[in-house]
Tab-separated table of C-alpha atoms in Angstrom:
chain	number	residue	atom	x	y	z
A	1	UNK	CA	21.238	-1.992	19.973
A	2	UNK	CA	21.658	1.739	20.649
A	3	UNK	CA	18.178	3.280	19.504
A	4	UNK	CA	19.698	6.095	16.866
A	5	UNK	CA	21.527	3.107	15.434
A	6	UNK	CA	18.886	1.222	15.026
A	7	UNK	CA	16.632	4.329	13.720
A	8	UNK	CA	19.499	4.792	10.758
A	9	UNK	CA	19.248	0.799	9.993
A	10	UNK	CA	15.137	0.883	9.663
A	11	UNK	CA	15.373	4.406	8.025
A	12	UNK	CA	18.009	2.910	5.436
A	13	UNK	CA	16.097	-0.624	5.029
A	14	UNK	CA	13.402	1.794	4.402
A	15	UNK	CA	14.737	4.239	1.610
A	16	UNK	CA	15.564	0.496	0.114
A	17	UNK	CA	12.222	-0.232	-0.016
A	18	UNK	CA	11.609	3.090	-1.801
A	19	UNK	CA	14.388	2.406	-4.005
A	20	UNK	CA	12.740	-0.867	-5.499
A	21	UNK	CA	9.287	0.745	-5.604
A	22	UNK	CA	10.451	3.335	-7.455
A	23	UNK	CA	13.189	1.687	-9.637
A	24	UNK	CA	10.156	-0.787	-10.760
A	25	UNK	CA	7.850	1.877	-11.065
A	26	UNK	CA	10.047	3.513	-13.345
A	27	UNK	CA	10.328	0.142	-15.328
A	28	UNK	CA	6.219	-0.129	-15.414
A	29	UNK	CA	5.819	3.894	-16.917
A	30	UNK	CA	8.482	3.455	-19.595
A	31	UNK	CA	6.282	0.400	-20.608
A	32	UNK	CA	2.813	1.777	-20.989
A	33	UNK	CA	4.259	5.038	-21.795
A	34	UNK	CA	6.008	3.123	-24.618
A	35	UNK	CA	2.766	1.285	-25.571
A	36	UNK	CA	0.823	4.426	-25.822
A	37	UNK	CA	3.371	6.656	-27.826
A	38	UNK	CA	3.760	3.524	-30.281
A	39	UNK	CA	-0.686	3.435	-30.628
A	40	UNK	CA	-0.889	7.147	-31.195
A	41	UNK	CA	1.919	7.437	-33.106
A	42	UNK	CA	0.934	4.551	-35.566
A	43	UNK	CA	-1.998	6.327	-36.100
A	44	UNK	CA	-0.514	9.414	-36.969
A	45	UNK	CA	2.071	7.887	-39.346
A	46	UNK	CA	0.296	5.629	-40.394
A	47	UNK	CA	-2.410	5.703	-43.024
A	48	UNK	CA	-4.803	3.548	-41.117
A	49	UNK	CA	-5.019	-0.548	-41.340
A	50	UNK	CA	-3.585	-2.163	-44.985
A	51	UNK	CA	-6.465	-1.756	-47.273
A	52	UNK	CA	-6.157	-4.192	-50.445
A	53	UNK	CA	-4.740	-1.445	-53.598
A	54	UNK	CA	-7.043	-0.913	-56.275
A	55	UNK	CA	-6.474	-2.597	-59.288
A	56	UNK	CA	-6.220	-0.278	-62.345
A	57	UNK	CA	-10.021	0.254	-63.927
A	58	UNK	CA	-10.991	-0.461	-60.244
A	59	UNK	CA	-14.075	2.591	-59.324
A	60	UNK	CA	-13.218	3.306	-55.446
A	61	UNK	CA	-16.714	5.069	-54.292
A	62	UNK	CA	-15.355	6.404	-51.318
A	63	UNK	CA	-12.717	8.407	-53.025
A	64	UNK	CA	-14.421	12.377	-53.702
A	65	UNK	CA	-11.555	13.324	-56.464
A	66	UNK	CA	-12.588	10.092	-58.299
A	67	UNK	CA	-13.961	11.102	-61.968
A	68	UNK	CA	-16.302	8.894	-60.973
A	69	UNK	CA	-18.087	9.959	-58.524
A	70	UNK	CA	-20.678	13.356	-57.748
A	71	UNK	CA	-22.870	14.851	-60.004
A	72	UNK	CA	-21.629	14.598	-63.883
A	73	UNK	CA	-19.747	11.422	-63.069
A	74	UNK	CA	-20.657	9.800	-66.375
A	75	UNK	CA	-20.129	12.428	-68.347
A	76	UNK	CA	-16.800	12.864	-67.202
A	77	UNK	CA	-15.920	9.463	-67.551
B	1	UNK	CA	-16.724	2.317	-67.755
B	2	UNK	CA	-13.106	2.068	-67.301
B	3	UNK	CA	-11.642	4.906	-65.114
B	4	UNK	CA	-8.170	5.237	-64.436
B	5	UNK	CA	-7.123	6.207	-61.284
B	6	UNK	CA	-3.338	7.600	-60.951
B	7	UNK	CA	-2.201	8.884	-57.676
B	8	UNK	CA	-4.955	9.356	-55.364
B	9	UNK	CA	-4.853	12.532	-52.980
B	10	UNK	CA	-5.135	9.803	-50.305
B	11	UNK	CA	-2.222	7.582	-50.985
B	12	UNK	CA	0.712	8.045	-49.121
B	13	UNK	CA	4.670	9.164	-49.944
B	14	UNK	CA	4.596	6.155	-52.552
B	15	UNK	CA	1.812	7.210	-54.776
B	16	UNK	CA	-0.168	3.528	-53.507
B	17	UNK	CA	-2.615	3.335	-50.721
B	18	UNK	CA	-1.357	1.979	-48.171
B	19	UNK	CA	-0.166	-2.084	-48.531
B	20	UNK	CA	0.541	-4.417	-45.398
B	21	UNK	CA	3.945	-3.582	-46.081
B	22	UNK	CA	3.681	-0.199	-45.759
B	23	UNK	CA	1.620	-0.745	-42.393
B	24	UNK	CA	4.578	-2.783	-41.259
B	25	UNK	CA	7.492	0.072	-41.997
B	26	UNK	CA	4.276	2.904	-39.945
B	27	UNK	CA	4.723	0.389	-37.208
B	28	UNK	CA	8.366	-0.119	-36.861
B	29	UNK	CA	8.647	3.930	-37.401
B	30	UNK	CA	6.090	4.577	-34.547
B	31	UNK	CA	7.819	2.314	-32.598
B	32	UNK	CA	11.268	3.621	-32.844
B	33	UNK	CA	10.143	7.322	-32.361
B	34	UNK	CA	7.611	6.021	-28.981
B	35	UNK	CA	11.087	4.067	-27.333
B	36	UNK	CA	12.952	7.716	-28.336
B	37	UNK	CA	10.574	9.716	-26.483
B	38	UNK	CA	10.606	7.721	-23.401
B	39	UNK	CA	14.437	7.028	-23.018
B	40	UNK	CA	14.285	11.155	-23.551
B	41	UNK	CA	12.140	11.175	-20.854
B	42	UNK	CA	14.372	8.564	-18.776
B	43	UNK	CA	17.411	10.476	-19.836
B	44	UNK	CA	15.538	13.936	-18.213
B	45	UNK	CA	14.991	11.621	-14.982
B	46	UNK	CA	18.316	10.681	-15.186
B	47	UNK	CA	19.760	14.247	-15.420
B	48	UNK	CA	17.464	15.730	-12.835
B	49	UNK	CA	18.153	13.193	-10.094
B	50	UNK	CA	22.170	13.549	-11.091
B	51	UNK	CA	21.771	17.161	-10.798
B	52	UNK	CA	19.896	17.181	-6.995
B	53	UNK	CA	22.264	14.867	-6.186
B	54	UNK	CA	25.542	16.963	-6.604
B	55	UNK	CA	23.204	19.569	-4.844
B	56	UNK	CA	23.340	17.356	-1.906
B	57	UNK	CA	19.283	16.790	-2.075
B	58	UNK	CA	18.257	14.600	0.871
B	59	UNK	CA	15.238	14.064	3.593
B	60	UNK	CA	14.276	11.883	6.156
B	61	UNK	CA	12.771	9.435	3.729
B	62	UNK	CA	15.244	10.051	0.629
B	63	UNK	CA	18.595	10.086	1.935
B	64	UNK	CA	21.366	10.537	-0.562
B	65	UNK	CA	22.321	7.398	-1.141
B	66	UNK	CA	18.487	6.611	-2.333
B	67	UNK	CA	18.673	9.471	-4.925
B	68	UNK	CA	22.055	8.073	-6.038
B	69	UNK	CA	20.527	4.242	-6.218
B	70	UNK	CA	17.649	5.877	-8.423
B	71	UNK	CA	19.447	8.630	-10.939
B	72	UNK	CA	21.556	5.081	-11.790
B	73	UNK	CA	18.905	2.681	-12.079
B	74	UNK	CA	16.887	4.938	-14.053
B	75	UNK	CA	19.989	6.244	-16.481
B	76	UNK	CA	20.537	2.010	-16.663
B	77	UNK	CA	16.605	1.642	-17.724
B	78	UNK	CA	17.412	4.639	-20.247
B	79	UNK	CA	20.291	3.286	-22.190
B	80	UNK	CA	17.854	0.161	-22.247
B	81	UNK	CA	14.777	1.802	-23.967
B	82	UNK	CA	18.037	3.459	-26.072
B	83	UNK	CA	19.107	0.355	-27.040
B	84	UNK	CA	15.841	-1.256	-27.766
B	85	UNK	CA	15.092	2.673	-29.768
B	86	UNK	CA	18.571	1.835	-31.919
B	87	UNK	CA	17.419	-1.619	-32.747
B	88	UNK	CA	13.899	-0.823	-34.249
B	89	UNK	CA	15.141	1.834	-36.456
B	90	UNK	CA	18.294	0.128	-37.971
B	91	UNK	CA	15.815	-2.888	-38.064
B	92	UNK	CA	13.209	-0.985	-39.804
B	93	UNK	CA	12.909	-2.282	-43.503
B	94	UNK	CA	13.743	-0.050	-46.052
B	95	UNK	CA	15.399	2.295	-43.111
B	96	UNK	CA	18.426	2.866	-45.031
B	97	UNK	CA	20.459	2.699	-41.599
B	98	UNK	CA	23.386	0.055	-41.058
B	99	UNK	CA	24.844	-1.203	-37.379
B	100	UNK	CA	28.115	1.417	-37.767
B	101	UNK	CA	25.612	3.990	-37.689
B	102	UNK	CA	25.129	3.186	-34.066
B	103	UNK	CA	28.649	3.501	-33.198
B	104	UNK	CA	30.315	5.602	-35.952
B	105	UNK	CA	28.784	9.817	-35.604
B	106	UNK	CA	28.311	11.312	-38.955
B	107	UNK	CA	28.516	8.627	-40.885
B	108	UNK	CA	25.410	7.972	-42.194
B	109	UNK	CA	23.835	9.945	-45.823
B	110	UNK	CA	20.574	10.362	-44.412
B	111	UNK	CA	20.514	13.416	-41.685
B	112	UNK	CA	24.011	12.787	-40.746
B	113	UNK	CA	24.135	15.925	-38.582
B	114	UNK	CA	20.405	14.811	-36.751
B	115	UNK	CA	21.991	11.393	-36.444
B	116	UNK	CA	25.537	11.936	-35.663
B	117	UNK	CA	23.705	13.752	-32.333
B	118	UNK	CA	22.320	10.939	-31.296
B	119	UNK	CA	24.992	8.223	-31.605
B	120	UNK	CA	27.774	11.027	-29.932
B	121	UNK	CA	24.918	10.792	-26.901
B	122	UNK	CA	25.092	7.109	-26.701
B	123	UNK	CA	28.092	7.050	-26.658
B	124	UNK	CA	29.027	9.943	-23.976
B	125	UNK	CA	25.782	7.685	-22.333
B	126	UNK	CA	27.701	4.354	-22.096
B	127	UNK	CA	31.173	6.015	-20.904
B	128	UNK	CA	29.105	7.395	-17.962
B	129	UNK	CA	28.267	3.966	-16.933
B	130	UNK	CA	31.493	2.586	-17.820
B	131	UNK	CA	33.598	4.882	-16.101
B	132	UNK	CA	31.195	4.859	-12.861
B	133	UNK	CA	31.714	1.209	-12.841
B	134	UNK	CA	35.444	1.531	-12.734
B	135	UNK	CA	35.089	4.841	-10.343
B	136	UNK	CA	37.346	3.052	-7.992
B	137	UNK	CA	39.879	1.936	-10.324
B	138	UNK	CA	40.212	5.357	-12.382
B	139	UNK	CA	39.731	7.940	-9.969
B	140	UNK	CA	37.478	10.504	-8.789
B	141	UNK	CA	39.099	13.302	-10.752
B	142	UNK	CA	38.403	11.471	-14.093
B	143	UNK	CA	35.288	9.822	-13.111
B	144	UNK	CA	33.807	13.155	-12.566
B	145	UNK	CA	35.200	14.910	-16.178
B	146	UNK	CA	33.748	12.086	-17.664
B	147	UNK	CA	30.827	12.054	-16.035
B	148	UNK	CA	30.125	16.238	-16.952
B	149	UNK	CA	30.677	15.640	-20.136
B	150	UNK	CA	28.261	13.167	-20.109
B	151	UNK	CA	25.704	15.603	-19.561
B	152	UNK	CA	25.757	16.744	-22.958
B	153	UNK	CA	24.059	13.951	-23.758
B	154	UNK	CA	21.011	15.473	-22.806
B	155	UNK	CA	21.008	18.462	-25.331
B	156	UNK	CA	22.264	15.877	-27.889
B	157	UNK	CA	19.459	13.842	-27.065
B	158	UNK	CA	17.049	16.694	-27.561
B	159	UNK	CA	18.605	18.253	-30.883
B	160	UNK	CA	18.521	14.801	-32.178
B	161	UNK	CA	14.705	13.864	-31.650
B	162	UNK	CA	13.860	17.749	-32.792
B	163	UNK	CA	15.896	17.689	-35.345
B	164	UNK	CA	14.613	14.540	-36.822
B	165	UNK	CA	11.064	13.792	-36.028
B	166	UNK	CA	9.479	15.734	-38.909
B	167	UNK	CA	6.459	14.277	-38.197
B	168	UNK	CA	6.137	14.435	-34.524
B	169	UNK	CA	7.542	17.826	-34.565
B	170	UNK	CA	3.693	18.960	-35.914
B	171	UNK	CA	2.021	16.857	-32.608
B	172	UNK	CA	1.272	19.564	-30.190
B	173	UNK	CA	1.664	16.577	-27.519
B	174	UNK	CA	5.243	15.565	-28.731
B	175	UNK	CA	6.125	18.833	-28.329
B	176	UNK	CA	4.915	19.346	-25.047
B	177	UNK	CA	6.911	16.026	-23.772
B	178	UNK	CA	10.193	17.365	-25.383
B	179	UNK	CA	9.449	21.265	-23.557
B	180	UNK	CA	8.803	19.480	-20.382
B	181	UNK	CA	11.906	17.881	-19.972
B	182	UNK	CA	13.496	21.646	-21.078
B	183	UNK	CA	12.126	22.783	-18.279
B	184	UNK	CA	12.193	20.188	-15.906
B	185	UNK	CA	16.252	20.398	-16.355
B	186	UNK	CA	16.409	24.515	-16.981
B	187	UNK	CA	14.434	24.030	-13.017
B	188	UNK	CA	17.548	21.425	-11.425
B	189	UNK	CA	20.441	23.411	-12.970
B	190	UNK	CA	19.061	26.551	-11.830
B	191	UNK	CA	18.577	24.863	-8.697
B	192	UNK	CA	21.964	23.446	-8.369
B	193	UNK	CA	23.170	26.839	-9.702
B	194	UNK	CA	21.758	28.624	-6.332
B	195	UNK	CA	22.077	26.256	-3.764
B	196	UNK	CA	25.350	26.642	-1.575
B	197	UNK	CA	25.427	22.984	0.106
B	198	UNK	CA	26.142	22.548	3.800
B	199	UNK	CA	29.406	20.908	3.361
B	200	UNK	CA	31.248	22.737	1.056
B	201	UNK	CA	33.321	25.138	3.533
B	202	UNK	CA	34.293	21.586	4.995
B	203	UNK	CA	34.987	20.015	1.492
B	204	UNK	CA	36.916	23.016	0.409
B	205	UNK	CA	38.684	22.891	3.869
B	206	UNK	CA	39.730	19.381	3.487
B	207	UNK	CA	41.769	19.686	-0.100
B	208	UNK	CA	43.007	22.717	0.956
B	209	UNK	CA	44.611	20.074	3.656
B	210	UNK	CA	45.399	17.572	1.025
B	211	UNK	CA	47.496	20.018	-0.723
């Protein structure tokens, strides 16, 4: 085989190669990119994990604007 | 002691803290916006390698075709992550979206202008494809008007995701993604803009011929 020929053949079998590496690379990002946009952004639109609702009467301690809680809690309630 | 509690400063847009329900609709949400963001960033692959490649970009190891092979298997992988993007936030409960909004601009109450943008950039999306896949049957002339005018999907694209992620908009790193693909295109059209290729005398010689 004449040797530029055969230069162009392994240079184009070659940029193949690079094709599929990069073409499945590409594939492998958008995935884990994808996973880690939908984590962060959960967190930021989301409030946080379900928490059960408070029944109505219910005292939630961990609440500061509750009447219920801080100094003069019983007086106000 | 029986204290009423009415709209907590922590509950969310509902005036309830948040219910499995709710943590479901966050997730389908975060979801949509995360598949937007990366078929934005596909879509700014996409543009880039289109736009070095009608530059006539090559080297040793990335000859032209190879930059071809990659702006469409990467504009393919976009109109997947596109697709998938679509389907969460139609599928979303309580989303308010229906399928024609996917396929008709403008129709939709909700943000119809912010919406419309992104279903005319589908759509100018999937008639690049479609027209490159019948390149041979249609022409080169109208392969090629299509295909600029497919570009717009890109702007679209962008306007779209600005115009509706209210919420993202206020993430400095959201906003760093979407300014990074401004630039990252501003860099190839400029590029494209100043590079003279090494063929055109020929190319220009050769209609002339045709003519």
């Amino acid at each position: 085989m004449d040797p530029s020929l055969r230069g162009r053949t392994l240079r184009r079998a070659r940029a193949r190669t690079l094709i599929a590496i990069v073409t499945a690379a590409s594939v492998v990002a958008g995935a884990v990119l994808a996973t880690l946009f939908w984590v962060v952004l959960t967190q930021t639109h989301a409030s946080g994990m379900p928490t059960p609702v408070p029944r109505r009467g219910e005292v939630q301690i961990d609440d500061p604007s509750s009447a219920a809680v801080g100094p003069g809690a019983a007086a106000r309630s | 002691m029986n204290v009423d509690i009415s709209a907590p400063p922590w509950s969310g847009a509902t005036g309830t803290r948040p219910t499995v329900a709710d943590a479901v609709e966050d997730g389908f949400t975060a979801a949509g916006h995360a598949m937007g963001l990366v078929a934005m960033l596909l879509l700014t692959a996409t543009v880039v390698l289109g736009t070095l490649h009608s530059g006539r970009v090559s080297s040793a190891n990335w000859p032209r075709f190879a930059v071809h092979a990659v702006h469409r298997n990467v504009s393919l992988l976009a109109v997947a992550f596109l697709v998938v993007h679509i389907v969460v936030a139609i599928g979303k409960p309580r989303s308010g979206l229906s399928w024609p909004v996917a396929v008709v601009p403008y129709s939709t109450a909700p943000h119809p202008i912010w919406l419309g943008m992104g279903t005319v950039a589908l759509e100018l999306l999937l008639a690049a494809i479609v027209t490159s896949m019948l390149r041979l049957r249609i022409g080169f002339r109208s392969w090629r008007a299509v295909h600029v005018v497919a570009y717009a999907s890109w702007p679209l694209a962008l306007a779209h995701g600005l115009g509706l992620g209210a919420t993202d908009r206020r993430l400095g790193w959201v906003m760093a993604v979407y300014l990074g693909c401004a630039v990252a295109v501003a860099a190839a059209i400029t590029r494209r803009c100043l590079t003279v290729d090494a063929d055109r005398d020929a190319r220009r010689a050769a209609k002339a011929g045709q003519r």
